[in-house]
Short mmCIF file of C-alpha atoms in Angstrom, two decimals:
data_model
loop_
_atom_site.label_atom_id
_atom_site.label_comp_id
_atom_site.label_asym_id
_atom_site.label_seq_id
_atom_site.Cartn_x
_atom_site.Cartn_y
_atom_site.Cartn_z
CA MET A 669 0.04 0.05 -0.02
CA LEU A 670 2.53 2.55 -1.12
CA PRO A 671 1.45 6.39 -1.63
CA GLU A 672 -0.22 7.10 -4.96
CA GLY A 673 1.90 10.18 -5.24
CA PHE A 674 5.12 8.20 -4.75
CA LEU A 675 4.02 5.48 -7.30
CA THR A 676 3.05 8.22 -9.93
CA ARG A 677 6.51 9.81 -9.69
CA MET A 678 8.46 6.53 -9.50
CA GLU A 679 6.80 5.62 -12.73
CA GLY A 680 7.96 8.62 -14.43
CA GLN A 681 11.63 8.26 -13.08
CA LEU A 682 11.92 4.75 -14.03
CA GLY A 683 9.94 4.46 -17.49
CA PRO A 684 10.37 0.84 -18.67
CA GLU A 685 12.09 -0.23 -15.38
CA TYR A 686 9.14 0.63 -13.29
CA GLN A 687 7.56 -2.76 -13.22
CA ASN A 688 10.91 -4.39 -12.35
CA PHE A 689 11.15 -2.04 -9.50
CA LEU A 690 7.55 -2.77 -8.06
CA ARG A 691 8.43 -6.55 -8.19
CA SER A 692 11.63 -6.01 -6.42
CA LEU A 693 9.64 -4.46 -3.40
CA GLU A 694 7.58 -7.78 -3.14
CA ARG A 695 10.77 -9.89 -2.87
CA PRO A 696 12.10 -10.76 0.60
CA ARG A 697 14.70 -8.31 1.82
CA ALA A 698 18.33 -9.23 1.61
CA VAL A 699 19.70 -8.69 5.19
CA ALA A 700 23.50 -8.10 6.01
CA LEU A 701 26.03 -7.52 8.60
CA ARG A 702 29.49 -6.03 8.68
CA PHE A 703 32.45 -7.59 10.47
CA ASN A 704 34.57 -5.28 12.70
CA PRO A 705 38.26 -5.28 11.89
CA LEU A 706 39.07 -3.52 15.13
CA LYS A 707 38.18 -6.92 16.89
CA GLY A 708 40.62 -9.10 14.80
CA PRO A 709 39.84 -11.56 12.22
CA ALA A 710 36.30 -12.32 11.29
CA PRO A 711 35.02 -15.78 12.87
CA ALA A 712 33.44 -18.40 10.64
CA LEU A 713 29.61 -18.42 11.31
CA PRO A 714 27.12 -20.86 9.92
CA PHE A 715 24.40 -18.13 9.15
CA VAL A 716 26.72 -15.87 7.25
CA GLY A 717 26.86 -16.12 3.40
CA GLN A 718 28.27 -14.21 0.36
CA PRO A 719 29.95 -11.00 0.66
CA VAL A 720 28.50 -7.53 -0.05
CA PRO A 721 30.35 -6.36 -3.27
CA TRP A 722 31.20 -2.91 -2.24
CA GLU A 723 32.25 -3.55 1.31
CA GLN A 724 35.12 -5.99 2.06
CA GLU A 725 33.87 -6.68 5.62
CA GLY A 726 30.09 -6.99 4.53
CA ARG A 727 28.29 -10.28 4.33
CA TYR A 728 24.68 -11.36 3.54
CA TYR A 729 23.26 -13.38 6.33
CA ASP A 730 20.42 -16.09 6.60
CA PRO A 731 17.11 -14.12 7.19
CA GLU A 732 15.84 -16.96 9.29
CA SER A 733 18.83 -16.54 11.93
CA ARG A 734 18.70 -14.05 14.60
CA PRO A 735 22.52 -12.70 14.56
CA GLY A 736 21.49 -9.83 17.01
CA LEU A 737 21.06 -12.34 19.75
CA HIS A 738 24.44 -13.98 19.34
CA VAL A 739 27.12 -13.16 21.95
CA TYR A 740 29.37 -11.87 19.12
CA HIS A 741 27.02 -9.09 18.49
CA GLU A 742 27.33 -8.02 22.19
CA ALA A 743 31.08 -8.42 21.74
CA GLY A 744 31.09 -5.91 18.83
CA VAL A 745 32.42 -8.60 16.51
CA TYR A 746 29.69 -7.24 13.85
CA TYR A 747 27.22 -4.61 13.32
CA LEU A 748 23.75 -5.48 11.64
CA GLN A 749 23.64 -3.09 8.64
CA GLU A 750 21.62 -2.92 5.56
CA ALA A 751 23.94 -3.60 2.51
CA SER A 752 23.20 -0.59 0.54
CA ALA A 753 23.74 1.58 3.67
CA MET A 754 27.34 0.39 3.51
CA ALA A 755 27.84 2.18 0.17
CA PRO A 756 28.33 5.84 1.41
CA VAL A 757 31.39 4.90 3.45
CA ALA A 758 32.80 2.72 0.71
CA LEU A 759 32.59 5.97 -1.41
CA LEU A 760 33.96 8.29 1.28
CA ALA A 761 36.89 5.78 1.39
CA PRO A 762 38.54 7.06 4.79
CA GLN A 763 42.06 6.17 5.65
CA PRO A 764 44.00 5.67 8.78
CA GLY A 765 45.57 8.92 10.11
CA GLU A 766 42.97 11.39 8.71
CA TRP A 767 40.54 13.69 10.36
CA VAL A 768 37.17 12.44 9.41
CA CYS A 769 33.61 13.62 10.31
CA ASP A 770 30.20 11.86 10.22
CA LEU A 771 27.90 14.77 10.51
CA CYS A 772 24.56 12.98 11.00
CA ALA A 773 25.74 9.82 12.58
CA ALA A 774 23.28 8.06 14.51
CA PRO A 775 22.38 5.12 15.17
CA GLY A 776 26.29 4.46 14.36
CA GLY A 777 26.34 2.11 11.39
CA LYS A 778 28.53 4.40 9.18
CA THR A 779 30.57 5.73 11.82
CA THR A 780 31.73 2.24 13.22
CA GLN A 781 32.16 1.40 9.48
CA ILE A 782 34.35 4.54 9.14
CA ALA A 783 36.31 3.61 12.33
CA GLY A 784 37.01 0.13 11.03
CA LYS A 785 38.77 1.59 8.11
CA MET A 786 40.72 4.12 10.08
CA LEU A 787 42.13 0.97 12.40
CA GLY A 788 42.25 3.16 15.40
CA LYS A 789 44.65 5.94 13.92
CA GLY A 790 43.57 9.63 13.32
CA PHE A 791 40.68 11.62 14.60
CA LEU A 792 36.93 10.55 14.13
CA LEU A 793 34.08 13.21 15.02
CA CYS A 794 30.71 11.59 14.98
CA ASN A 795 27.84 14.03 15.65
CA GLU A 796 24.06 13.63 16.14
CA ILE A 797 21.80 16.53 16.65
CA ASN A 798 19.00 14.54 18.36
CA PRO A 799 19.95 13.98 22.07
CA THR A 800 18.20 10.46 22.32
CA ARG A 801 19.76 9.09 19.14
CA ALA A 802 23.19 10.46 20.19
CA LYS A 803 23.02 8.13 23.06
CA VAL A 804 22.47 5.21 20.94
CA LEU A 805 25.36 6.44 18.74
CA SER A 806 27.68 6.50 21.88
CA ARG A 807 26.76 3.17 22.90
CA ASN A 808 27.41 1.65 19.59
CA VAL A 809 30.64 3.35 19.29
CA GLU A 810 31.54 1.64 22.83
CA ARG A 811 30.24 -1.70 21.65
CA MET A 812 32.41 -1.78 18.50
CA GLY A 813 35.49 -0.77 20.50
CA VAL A 814 36.22 2.28 18.81
CA ALA A 815 38.96 4.45 20.72
CA ASN A 816 39.69 7.29 18.42
CA ALA A 817 36.10 8.80 18.10
CA LEU A 818 34.57 11.99 19.59
CA VAL A 819 30.80 11.71 19.91
CA THR A 820 29.01 15.08 19.99
CA ASN A 821 25.38 16.25 20.16
CA GLU A 822 25.64 19.52 18.25
CA HIS A 823 24.02 21.46 15.72
CA PRO A 824 26.08 21.11 12.32
CA GLU A 825 26.76 24.85 12.13
CA ASN A 826 28.21 25.06 15.60
CA LEU A 827 30.75 22.39 14.35
CA ALA A 828 31.31 24.20 11.17
CA LYS A 829 32.24 27.27 13.20
CA ARG A 830 34.63 25.41 15.26
CA PHE A 831 36.25 23.15 12.87
CA ALA A 832 36.25 25.08 9.69
CA GLY A 833 38.44 23.55 7.04
CA CYS A 834 39.91 20.95 9.16
CA PHE A 835 38.55 17.53 7.81
CA ASP A 836 39.98 15.41 5.11
CA ARG A 837 36.68 13.63 4.63
CA VAL A 838 33.14 14.41 5.58
CA LEU A 839 30.15 12.39 5.40
CA VAL A 840 26.53 13.84 5.26
CA ASP A 841 24.14 10.82 5.49
CA ALA A 842 21.17 13.12 5.56
CA PRO A 843 17.88 12.76 7.29
CA CYS A 844 15.44 12.24 4.48
CA SER A 845 12.00 11.01 3.59
CA GLY A 846 13.04 7.31 3.61
CA GLU A 847 11.56 6.07 0.37
CA GLY A 848 14.29 3.68 0.17
CA MET A 849 13.18 2.18 3.39
CA PHE A 850 9.49 1.67 2.44
CA ARG A 851 10.00 -2.17 2.35
CA LYS A 852 11.67 -2.21 5.50
CA GLU A 853 9.93 0.47 7.81
CA GLU A 854 6.19 0.94 7.73
CA ALA A 855 6.51 4.25 9.58
CA ALA A 856 8.45 5.65 6.54
CA VAL A 857 5.34 4.72 4.26
CA THR A 858 2.72 6.42 6.54
CA ASP A 859 4.84 9.50 7.10
CA TRP A 860 5.49 10.02 3.61
CA SER A 861 3.93 13.13 1.66
CA PRO A 862 5.24 15.63 -1.04
CA GLU A 863 5.26 18.19 1.61
CA ALA A 864 7.62 15.95 3.68
CA VAL A 865 9.84 15.38 0.71
CA GLY A 866 10.26 19.40 0.45
CA MET A 867 10.76 19.71 3.99
CA CYS A 868 13.55 17.24 3.94
CA ALA A 869 15.16 18.77 0.92
CA ARG A 870 15.27 22.25 2.58
CA ARG A 871 16.82 20.72 5.78
CA GLN A 872 19.46 18.79 3.60
CA GLY A 873 20.51 22.01 1.98
CA GLU A 874 21.20 23.51 5.51
CA ILE A 875 23.27 20.51 6.53
CA LEU A 876 25.19 20.61 3.34
CA ARG A 877 26.11 24.25 3.94
CA SER A 878 27.53 23.50 7.40
CA ALA A 879 29.31 20.25 5.95
CA ALA A 880 30.96 22.34 3.15
CA LYS A 881 32.72 24.48 5.76
CA LEU A 882 34.25 21.43 7.65
CA VAL A 883 35.99 20.24 4.64
CA ARG A 884 39.57 21.27 4.18
CA PRO A 885 40.79 22.41 0.63
CA GLY A 886 41.37 18.92 -1.45
CA GLY A 887 39.06 17.15 0.96
CA ARG A 888 36.25 14.73 -0.16
CA LEU A 889 32.44 15.35 0.86
CA VAL A 890 30.08 12.56 0.35
CA TYR A 891 26.25 13.20 0.54
CA SER A 892 23.95 10.34 0.96
CA THR A 893 20.23 9.64 1.42
CA CYS A 894 18.07 6.43 1.61
CA THR A 895 15.30 8.02 -0.67
CA PHE A 896 14.47 7.98 -4.17
CA ALA A 897 13.20 11.63 -4.42
CA PRO A 898 15.04 13.58 -6.97
CA GLU A 899 14.43 16.75 -4.86
CA GLU A 900 16.35 15.27 -2.11
CA ASP A 901 19.03 13.55 -4.28
CA GLU A 902 20.19 15.10 -7.60
CA GLY A 903 18.23 18.45 -7.02
CA ALA A 904 20.09 18.85 -3.62
CA VAL A 905 23.46 18.18 -5.19
CA ALA A 906 22.80 20.44 -8.12
CA ALA A 907 21.63 23.33 -5.67
CA PHE A 908 24.63 22.82 -3.49
CA LEU A 909 27.29 22.95 -6.31
CA ALA A 910 25.45 26.03 -7.76
CA GLU A 911 25.90 27.70 -4.28
CA HIS A 912 29.56 26.36 -3.74
CA PRO A 913 31.93 26.79 -6.80
CA ASP A 914 34.57 25.65 -4.75
CA PHE A 915 33.27 22.12 -4.99
CA GLN A 916 33.40 19.70 -7.98
CA PRO A 917 32.02 16.31 -8.58
CA GLU A 918 34.74 13.70 -8.25
CA PRO A 919 34.99 10.63 -10.43
CA VAL A 920 35.31 7.38 -8.54
CA ASP A 921 35.25 3.73 -9.70
CA ALA A 922 32.02 2.15 -8.31
CA PRO A 923 30.81 -0.42 -10.87
CA TRP A 924 28.20 -1.97 -8.62
CA PHE A 925 26.22 1.15 -8.62
CA THR A 926 24.08 3.28 -11.26
CA PRO A 927 26.04 6.47 -12.29
CA GLY A 928 24.17 9.76 -12.48
CA GLU A 929 24.93 13.50 -12.79
CA ASN A 930 27.34 15.34 -10.55
CA GLY A 931 29.34 12.43 -9.21
CA SER A 932 26.12 10.83 -7.91
CA PHE A 933 25.30 7.12 -7.94
CA ARG A 934 21.99 5.40 -7.24
CA LEU A 935 21.49 1.89 -5.61
CA TRP A 936 18.09 0.34 -6.99
CA PRO A 937 16.64 -2.60 -5.24
CA HIS A 938 15.86 -4.18 -8.59
CA LYS A 939 19.47 -4.09 -9.71
CA LEU A 940 21.22 -5.28 -6.53
CA LEU A 941 20.78 -6.91 -3.06
CA GLY A 942 19.90 -4.13 -0.91
CA GLU A 943 17.38 -1.24 -0.51
CA GLY A 944 17.31 1.99 -2.27
CA HIS A 945 20.08 4.46 -1.70
CA PHE A 946 21.81 7.57 -3.19
CA ALA A 947 25.21 8.95 -2.94
CA ALA A 948 27.21 11.74 -4.50
CA VAL A 949 31.09 12.29 -4.12
CA LEU A 950 32.44 15.85 -4.12
CA ARG A 951 35.90 17.27 -3.87
CA LYS A 952 36.69 20.78 -2.36
CA THR A 953 39.03 22.56 -4.64
CA GLY A 954 39.37 25.90 -3.09
CA GLY A 955 38.93 27.50 0.27
CA GLN A 956 41.16 28.19 3.31
CA GLU A 957 42.80 25.33 5.43
CA GLY A 958 41.74 25.20 8.98
CA VAL A 959 43.88 25.18 12.07
CA ARG A 960 43.94 21.94 13.91
CA GLN A 961 44.41 22.48 17.54
CA ALA A 962 45.21 19.83 20.11
CA ALA A 963 44.16 20.01 23.76
CA PRO A 964 46.97 19.55 26.42
CA GLY A 965 47.04 16.12 27.74
CA GLU A 966 47.01 14.88 31.57
CA LYS A 967 49.15 12.66 33.52
CA LEU A 968 47.85 9.14 33.77
CA PRO A 969 47.01 8.50 37.57
CA ASP A 970 48.98 6.10 39.80
CA THR A 971 46.07 3.93 40.41
CA TRP A 972 45.68 3.26 36.47
CA GLN A 973 49.41 2.80 36.12
CA ARG A 974 49.21 -0.12 38.77
CA PHE A 975 46.18 -1.49 37.16
CA ALA A 976 47.62 -1.40 33.64
CA ARG A 977 51.01 -3.06 34.81
CA GLU A 978 49.11 -5.89 36.70
CA LEU A 979 47.20 -6.84 33.43
CA ASP A 980 49.87 -5.80 30.94
CA ILE A 981 47.72 -3.20 29.14
CA ARG A 982 49.36 -1.09 26.47
CA LEU A 983 47.54 2.05 25.17
CA PRO A 984 48.01 3.26 21.76
CA GLU A 985 49.39 6.66 21.05
CA GLY A 986 47.23 9.35 22.76
CA ARG A 987 46.61 11.34 25.90
CA ALA A 988 44.76 11.14 29.03
CA LEU A 989 41.53 13.28 29.80
CA SER A 990 39.39 13.17 32.88
CA PHE A 991 35.94 14.18 33.48
CA GLY A 992 35.45 14.14 37.15
CA GLN A 993 36.50 10.70 38.34
CA THR A 994 36.12 9.10 34.81
CA LEU A 995 39.37 8.70 32.82
CA TYR A 996 39.42 8.64 29.00
CA TRP A 997 42.28 7.97 26.50
CA VAL A 998 42.04 10.25 23.46
CA PRO A 999 43.73 10.70 20.19
CA GLU A 1000 46.73 12.77 19.90
CA GLU A 1001 44.85 15.05 17.73
CA MET A 1002 41.94 15.61 20.11
CA PRO A 1003 41.03 19.37 20.02
CA PRO A 1004 39.95 21.38 23.03
CA LEU A 1005 36.39 20.41 24.06
CA LYS A 1006 35.21 23.34 26.04
CA GLY A 1007 31.84 24.48 24.79
CA LEU A 1008 30.87 21.30 22.99
CA LYS A 1009 28.11 18.98 24.01
CA VAL A 1010 30.32 15.83 24.36
CA LEU A 1011 28.96 12.36 24.95
CA ARG A 1012 32.19 10.43 24.55
CA PRO A 1013 35.60 11.95 23.93
CA GLY A 1014 37.47 8.70 23.08
CA LEU A 1015 38.23 5.44 25.01
CA GLU A 1016 36.76 5.34 28.41
CA LEU A 1017 39.37 3.61 30.61
CA GLY A 1018 37.34 3.67 34.00
CA THR A 1019 36.97 5.29 37.29
CA VAL A 1020 39.68 6.71 39.34
CA LYS A 1021 39.30 6.03 42.94
CA LYS A 1022 41.47 7.02 45.91
CA ASP A 1023 43.10 3.80 46.26
CA ARG A 1024 42.06 1.72 43.26
CA PHE A 1025 40.90 1.82 39.61
CA GLU A 1026 37.77 0.41 38.40
CA PRO A 1027 37.83 -0.48 34.54
CA ALA A 1028 35.15 0.52 32.11
CA HIS A 1029 33.08 -1.83 30.06
CA ALA A 1030 34.42 0.22 26.97
CA LEU A 1031 37.91 -0.67 27.86
CA ALA A 1032 37.14 -4.31 28.00
CA LEU A 1033 35.43 -4.13 24.39
CA TRP A 1034 38.48 -2.21 23.00
CA LEU A 1035 41.08 -4.85 24.39
CA ASN A 1036 41.68 -8.02 22.40
CA ALA A 1037 43.75 -9.45 25.23
CA CYS A 1038 45.58 -8.61 28.29
CA GLY A 1039 47.58 -10.30 31.05
CA SER A 1040 44.70 -12.11 32.72
CA VAL A 1041 42.04 -13.61 30.45
CA GLN A 1042 39.13 -16.00 31.16
CA ARG A 1043 37.77 -17.54 28.00
CA TYR A 1044 34.48 -19.33 27.87
CA GLU A 1045 33.10 -20.93 24.68
CA PRO A 1046 30.51 -18.65 23.08
CA GLU A 1047 27.59 -21.15 23.76
CA SER A 1048 28.67 -22.53 27.11
CA PRO A 1049 26.58 -22.44 30.23
CA GLU A 1050 29.33 -20.42 32.03
CA LEU A 1051 29.04 -17.50 29.48
CA ARG A 1052 25.15 -17.51 29.53
CA ALA A 1053 25.37 -17.17 33.10
CA TYR A 1054 27.93 -14.26 32.95
CA LEU A 1055 25.69 -12.57 30.58
CA HIS A 1056 22.81 -12.92 32.94
CA GLY A 1057 24.98 -11.32 35.55
CA GLU A 1058 25.56 -14.33 37.63
CA THR A 1059 28.93 -15.18 39.12
CA VAL A 1060 30.88 -17.83 37.13
CA PRO A 1061 33.67 -20.48 38.19
CA SER A 1062 37.18 -19.30 37.65
CA GLU A 1063 40.55 -19.85 39.18
CA LYS A 1064 41.54 -16.36 38.44
CA LYS A 1065 42.45 -13.73 41.12
CA GLY A 1066 41.90 -9.94 40.66
CA TRP A 1067 40.39 -8.19 37.55
CA CYS A 1068 40.45 -10.31 34.54
CA LEU A 1069 39.06 -9.91 30.90
CA VAL A 1070 36.17 -12.19 30.24
CA CYS A 1071 36.09 -13.59 26.56
CA ALA A 1072 33.57 -15.30 24.35
CA GLY A 1073 35.96 -17.44 22.45
CA GLU A 1074 38.54 -15.14 20.96
CA TYR A 1075 36.57 -12.01 21.61
CA SER A 1076 36.42 -9.82 24.67
CA ILE A 1077 33.12 -9.27 26.15
CA GLY A 1078 33.47 -7.61 29.76
CA TRP A 1079 35.16 -7.63 33.09
CA GLY A 1080 35.24 -10.14 36.12
CA LYS A 1081 37.01 -9.98 39.44
CA GLY A 1082 38.08 -13.28 40.72
CA ASP A 1083 38.92 -14.70 44.34
CA GLY A 1084 40.48 -17.99 42.95
CA ARG A 1085 37.15 -19.86 42.77
CA VAL A 1086 34.60 -17.57 41.17
CA LEU A 1087 34.23 -14.44 39.09
CA LYS A 1088 32.37 -11.52 40.65
CA ASN A 1089 30.33 -10.22 37.69
CA HIS A 1090 30.97 -6.75 36.20
CA TYR A 1091 28.92 -6.98 33.14
CA PRO A 1092 26.75 -3.82 32.99
CA LYS A 1093 23.38 -4.24 34.50
CA GLY A 1094 21.70 -2.47 31.48
CA LEU A 1095 23.04 -4.99 29.14
CA ARG A 1096 22.33 -8.22 31.08
CA ARG A 1097 20.09 -10.72 29.49
#
């Protein structure tokens, strides 16, 4: 029961391909996930099938399985992400060591995809203007073991003023009318109207104006939506280029997608295994280089130093930063944060007490190993008990990293017989 106005417009857009398009919407959806290279080599899983062609870590999976309930999902080994939604980051092509901004980042699929390609090196700013969605973004950044990300809850224009000309790559996965998600989300159908399309296009123009300021000269801007509406897609890009002569379409090799005007691509559900998506790749050819400022670091407290020595934890290049009793480890490039609405400034190490250090769950998910590890098989009763918040048998003494097979999942503290459970209460099954 798709909106009549939508169908009429799509028939005009697609012409002879219209019937194939309609038939594709009646087929079962292709579902996909993306493995997390920050967690090490991907495991062999029985429900995972063929690769997603445009994302080396992407795989389609059996729609009858429920990978969101598997312990590896909680461990951040993979992220459930629609295959077409992986395309914009593939076109953005972020590199380790760069400054990258995901301006409309919630719930975190594209942010964590970017982080996987940066391999913990460089500075990643991920922003979400909606406070509730920003919290979801922050939780997913934590689950996927991302250490070099600053999560903010800001208006894009505030960031543009603060970081003008600073970023090598900027992604704008803009809020849109969601036509490409009609098969996936019923709310997208019921909320659709020509007026909503126009409202989205105006909002997208405002976001793009802010994004343009963030890109350094020579940097890449990728604009994407999950809609078919030309007003929000090609029209938005054409209006942006007319207003910003210092940007030009950038040719990229993307044989899986349907090329269009002004460096754009469309992903049609009748031409590939995925939902509808649009993306355009633009290069900034002029403008002024921004000044990248780094905030001063702090001395790591003695309680952390003792804890890290006991567990043989080695942090990557970076600096310490504390918010009250909470200690973070941030990238060397981390700018001053005063005046920003910050949800997560980097890797949360834990809480500094007067005579001890209590490690954070985020630190456990970032670690792949340490000097004290308690491994349980992924399907074992011990691990199920741990995920329920129960004590579990172990000969370990003191803090130890609890792992599901090869992958870290949380902390425990042993007395030589059992582990006291430190799996976060909000995550317990």
